[in-house]
Structure formats: structure tokens, C-alpha cells
mmCIF file of the C-alpha atoms, coordinates in Angstrom:
data_MODEL
# 
_entry.id   MODEL 
# 
loop_
_atom_site.group_PDB 
_atom_site.id 
_atom_site.type_symbol 
_atom_site.label_atom_id 
_atom_site.label_alt_id 
_atom_site.label_comp_id 
_atom_site.label_asym_id 
_atom_site.label_entity_id 
_atom_site.label_seq_id 
_atom_site.pdbx_PDB_ins_code 
_atom_site.Cartn_x 
_atom_site.Cartn_y 
_atom_site.Cartn_z 
_atom_site.occupancy 
_atom_site.B_iso_or_equiv 
_atom_site.pdbx_formal_charge 
_atom_site.auth_seq_id 
_atom_site.auth_comp_id 
_atom_site.auth_asym_id 
_atom_site.auth_atom_id 
_atom_site.pdbx_PDB_model_num 
ATOM 1  C CA . MET A 1 1  ? 11.111 16.702 43.001 1.00 0.00 ? 1  MET A CA 1 
ATOM 2  C CA . SER A 1 2  ? 10.126 19.918 41.312 1.00 0.00 ? 2  SER A CA 1 
ATOM 3  C CA . PHE A 1 3  ? 11.156 21.304 37.967 1.00 0.00 ? 3  PHE A CA 1 
ATOM 4  C CA . ILE A 1 4  ? 12.871 24.653 38.112 1.00 0.00 ? 4  ILE A CA 1 
ATOM 5  C CA . GLY A 1 5  ? 12.990 26.825 35.035 1.00 0.00 ? 5  GLY A CA 1 
ATOM 6  C CA . PRO A 1 6  ? 10.816 27.459 32.021 1.00 0.00 ? 6  PRO A CA 1 
ATOM 7  C CA . LYS A 1 7  ? 8.900  24.657 30.349 1.00 0.00 ? 7  LYS A CA 1 
ATOM 8  C CA . PRO A 1 8  ? 10.297 23.573 26.988 1.00 0.00 ? 8  PRO A CA 1 
ATOM 9  C CA . VAL A 1 9  ? 8.622  25.294 24.056 1.00 0.00 ? 9  VAL A CA 1 
ATOM 10 C CA . ARG A 1 10 ? 6.622  22.917 21.864 1.00 0.00 ? 10 ARG A CA 1 
ATOM 11 C CA . LEU A 1 11 ? 5.796  23.838 18.303 1.00 0.00 ? 11 LEU A CA 1 
ATOM 12 C CA . ARG A 1 12 ? 2.128  23.045 17.654 1.00 0.00 ? 12 ARG A CA 1 
ATOM 13 C CA . LEU A 1 13 ? 0.303  24.239 14.590 1.00 0.00 ? 13 LEU A CA 1 
ATOM 14 C CA . ASP A 1 14 ? -3.317 25.267 14.265 1.00 0.00 ? 14 ASP A CA 1 
ATOM 15 C CA . ALA A 1 15 ? -5.629 22.836 12.445 1.00 0.00 ? 15 ALA A CA 1 
ATOM 16 C CA . VAL A 1 16 ? -5.319 24.485 9.015  1.00 0.00 ? 16 VAL A CA 1 
ATOM 17 C CA . ALA A 1 17 ? -1.522 24.717 9.144  1.00 0.00 ? 17 ALA A CA 1 
ATOM 18 C CA . TYR A 1 18 ? -1.228 21.144 10.463 1.00 0.00 ? 18 TYR A CA 1 
ATOM 19 C CA . GLU A 1 19 ? -3.418 19.785 7.650  1.00 0.00 ? 19 GLU A CA 1 
ATOM 20 C CA . SER A 1 20 ? -1.222 21.576 5.116  1.00 0.00 ? 20 SER A CA 1 
ATOM 21 C CA . LEU A 1 21 ? 1.904  20.068 6.708  1.00 0.00 ? 21 LEU A CA 1 
ATOM 22 C CA . ARG A 1 22 ? 0.242  16.631 6.853  1.00 0.00 ? 22 ARG A CA 1 
ATOM 23 C CA . GLN A 1 23 ? -0.518 16.768 3.125  1.00 0.00 ? 23 GLN A CA 1 
ATOM 24 C CA . TRP A 1 24 ? 3.073  17.868 2.431  1.00 0.00 ? 24 TRP A CA 1 
ATOM 25 C CA . VAL A 1 25 ? 4.437  14.876 4.406  1.00 0.00 ? 25 VAL A CA 1 
ATOM 26 C CA . LEU A 1 26 ? 2.140  12.458 2.539  1.00 0.00 ? 26 LEU A CA 1 
ATOM 27 C CA . ARG A 1 27 ? 3.383  13.859 -0.797 1.00 0.00 ? 27 ARG A CA 1 
ATOM 28 C CA . ARG A 1 28 ? 7.026  13.798 0.343  1.00 0.00 ? 28 ARG A CA 1 
ATOM 29 C CA . ASP A 1 29 ? 6.665  10.141 1.303  1.00 0.00 ? 29 ASP A CA 1 
ATOM 30 C CA . GLY A 1 30 ? 5.058  9.258  -2.037 1.00 0.00 ? 30 GLY A CA 1 
ATOM 31 C CA . TRP A 1 31 ? 1.675  8.437  -0.502 1.00 0.00 ? 31 TRP A CA 1 
ATOM 32 C CA . ARG A 1 32 ? 3.192  5.208  0.924  1.00 0.00 ? 32 ARG A CA 1 
ATOM 33 C CA . CYS A 1 33 ? 3.633  3.809  4.397  1.00 0.00 ? 33 CYS A CA 1 
ATOM 34 C CA . GLN A 1 34 ? 7.322  4.206  5.149  1.00 0.00 ? 34 GLN A CA 1 
ATOM 35 C CA . ALA A 1 35 ? 7.304  0.928  7.112  1.00 0.00 ? 35 ALA A CA 1 
ATOM 36 C CA . CYS A 1 36 ? 5.474  -1.530 4.829  1.00 0.00 ? 36 CYS A CA 1 
ATOM 37 C CA . GLY A 1 37 ? 4.947  0.348  1.557  1.00 0.00 ? 37 GLY A CA 1 
ATOM 38 C CA . THR A 1 38 ? 1.160  0.147  1.387  1.00 0.00 ? 38 THR A CA 1 
ATOM 39 C CA . MET A 1 39 ? -0.797 3.060  -0.038 1.00 0.00 ? 39 MET A CA 1 
ATOM 40 C CA . SER A 1 40 ? -3.961 2.412  2.002  1.00 0.00 ? 40 SER A CA 1 
ATOM 41 C CA . ASN A 1 41 ? -5.242 3.944  5.243  1.00 0.00 ? 41 ASN A CA 1 
ATOM 42 C CA . LEU A 1 42 ? -2.368 6.404  5.602  1.00 0.00 ? 42 LEU A CA 1 
ATOM 43 C CA . GLU A 1 43 ? -1.721 8.495  8.694  1.00 0.00 ? 43 GLU A CA 1 
ATOM 44 C CA . VAL A 1 44 ? 1.047  10.869 9.697  1.00 0.00 ? 44 VAL A CA 1 
ATOM 45 C CA . HIS A 1 45 ? 3.057  9.833  12.765 1.00 0.00 ? 45 HIS A CA 1 
ATOM 46 C CA . HIS A 1 46 ? 5.184  11.968 15.088 1.00 0.00 ? 46 HIS A CA 1 
ATOM 47 C CA . LYS A 1 47 ? 8.580  10.238 15.422 1.00 0.00 ? 47 LYS A CA 1 
ATOM 48 C CA . GLU A 1 48 ? 9.083  12.003 18.735 1.00 0.00 ? 48 GLU A CA 1 
ATOM 49 C CA . PHE A 1 49 ? 5.658  11.966 20.354 1.00 0.00 ? 49 PHE A CA 1 
ATOM 50 C CA . ARG A 1 50 ? 4.031  15.286 21.156 1.00 0.00 ? 50 ARG A CA 1 
ATOM 51 C CA . SER A 1 51 ? 3.688  14.068 24.736 1.00 0.00 ? 51 SER A CA 1 
ATOM 52 C CA . HIS A 1 52 ? 7.497  13.871 24.825 1.00 0.00 ? 52 HIS A CA 1 
ATOM 53 C CA . SER A 1 53 ? 7.959  17.396 23.466 1.00 0.00 ? 53 SER A CA 1 
ATOM 54 C CA . GLY A 1 54 ? 7.836  16.315 19.816 1.00 0.00 ? 54 GLY A CA 1 
ATOM 55 C CA . HIS A 1 55 ? 7.227  19.120 17.351 1.00 0.00 ? 55 HIS A CA 1 
ATOM 56 C CA . ASP A 1 56 ? 4.801  19.479 14.469 1.00 0.00 ? 56 ASP A CA 1 
ATOM 57 C CA . SER A 1 57 ? 7.599  19.725 11.909 1.00 0.00 ? 57 SER A CA 1 
ATOM 58 C CA . GLU A 1 58 ? 8.453  17.950 8.659  1.00 0.00 ? 58 GLU A CA 1 
ATOM 59 C CA . GLU A 1 59 ? 11.553 16.415 10.258 1.00 0.00 ? 59 GLU A CA 1 
ATOM 60 C CA . ASN A 1 60 ? 9.462  14.850 13.030 1.00 0.00 ? 60 ASN A CA 1 
ATOM 61 C CA . LEU A 1 61 ? 6.673  13.445 10.835 1.00 0.00 ? 61 LEU A CA 1 
ATOM 62 C CA . ILE A 1 62 ? 6.506  10.243 8.788  1.00 0.00 ? 62 ILE A CA 1 
ATOM 63 C CA . THR A 1 63 ? 3.758  8.528  6.789  1.00 0.00 ? 63 THR A CA 1 
ATOM 64 C CA . LEU A 1 64 ? 2.518  5.210  8.203  1.00 0.00 ? 64 LEU A CA 1 
ATOM 65 C CA . CYS A 1 65 ? -0.536 3.089  7.431  1.00 0.00 ? 65 CYS A CA 1 
ATOM 66 C CA . ASN A 1 66 ? -2.967 2.671  10.317 1.00 0.00 ? 66 ASN A CA 1 
ATOM 67 C CA . ALA A 1 67 ? -1.707 -0.890 10.991 1.00 0.00 ? 67 ALA A CA 1 
ATOM 68 C CA . CYS A 1 68 ? 1.958  0.158  11.257 1.00 0.00 ? 68 CYS A CA 1 
ATOM 69 C CA . HIS A 1 69 ? 0.972  3.268  13.214 1.00 0.00 ? 69 HIS A CA 1 
ATOM 70 C CA . ALA A 1 70 ? -0.905 1.086  15.714 1.00 0.00 ? 70 ALA A CA 1 
ATOM 71 C CA . CYS A 1 71 ? 2.143  -1.179 16.049 1.00 0.00 ? 71 CYS A CA 1 
ATOM 72 C CA . VAL A 1 72 ? 4.406  1.798  16.735 1.00 0.00 ? 72 VAL A CA 1 
ATOM 73 C CA . HIS A 1 73 ? 2.084  2.829  19.545 1.00 0.00 ? 73 HIS A CA 1 
ATOM 74 C CA . GLY A 1 74 ? 1.723  -0.761 20.811 1.00 0.00 ? 74 GLY A CA 1 
ATOM 75 C CA . HIS A 1 75 ? -1.991 -1.118 20.086 1.00 0.00 ? 75 HIS A CA 1 
ATOM 76 C CA . ALA A 1 76 ? -3.546 -4.395 18.954 1.00 0.00 ? 76 ALA A CA 1 
ATOM 77 C CA . LEU A 1 77 ? -5.490 -4.210 15.722 1.00 0.00 ? 77 LEU A CA 1 
ATOM 78 C CA . GLU A 1 78 ? -9.197 -4.898 16.023 1.00 0.00 ? 78 GLU A CA 1 
ATOM 79 C CA . SER A 1 79 ? -9.393 -6.113 12.420 1.00 0.00 ? 79 SER A CA 1 
ATOM 80 C CA . GLY A 1 80 ? -7.134 -9.077 13.198 1.00 0.00 ? 80 GLY A CA 1 
ATOM 81 C CA . GLN A 1 81 ? -4.320 -8.050 10.841 1.00 0.00 ? 81 GLN A CA 1 
# 
């Protein structure tokens, strides 16, 4: 099966613009994991993964701690948490 037509456009920011957006998302979310509420080891997660045409946009990003982020992606934690 082949795909006919143009590829979907994905919005990806350069490193400087992405870091600015990342900081904005962290501030918006009150520097807290939106799943468990911790304020440690925070990361910004794409709700719709980039690999599934998710955009680098404020609507598609959420603050998660590294433990919750790993759970979302189905990875076991090495620290045993």
C-alpha cells in the first residue's frame, strides 16, 4: 500500500524556540507534574507524540516528572520507584 498525496506538515521548532516554549509550559503548569504533583525532575511531554504527527505547541505539551513520563511511554524505572 502506498500513500498518495502530500505528507502532513509537522510543526517543529528550532532548539532555542523549543526551550522557550518548554519554559513557558513549565511556568503554565506551576512547575509541577500534572500527573502526581511533584516538583522534582520535571520534563515536558508531547500529548500526541511527534512520531504520530504531534506538534511542538503549547496545546500539545504537558509537564510531567521523569517517573510519570516514563510510565506514559511504558518504560520501567531503573531507580526502582
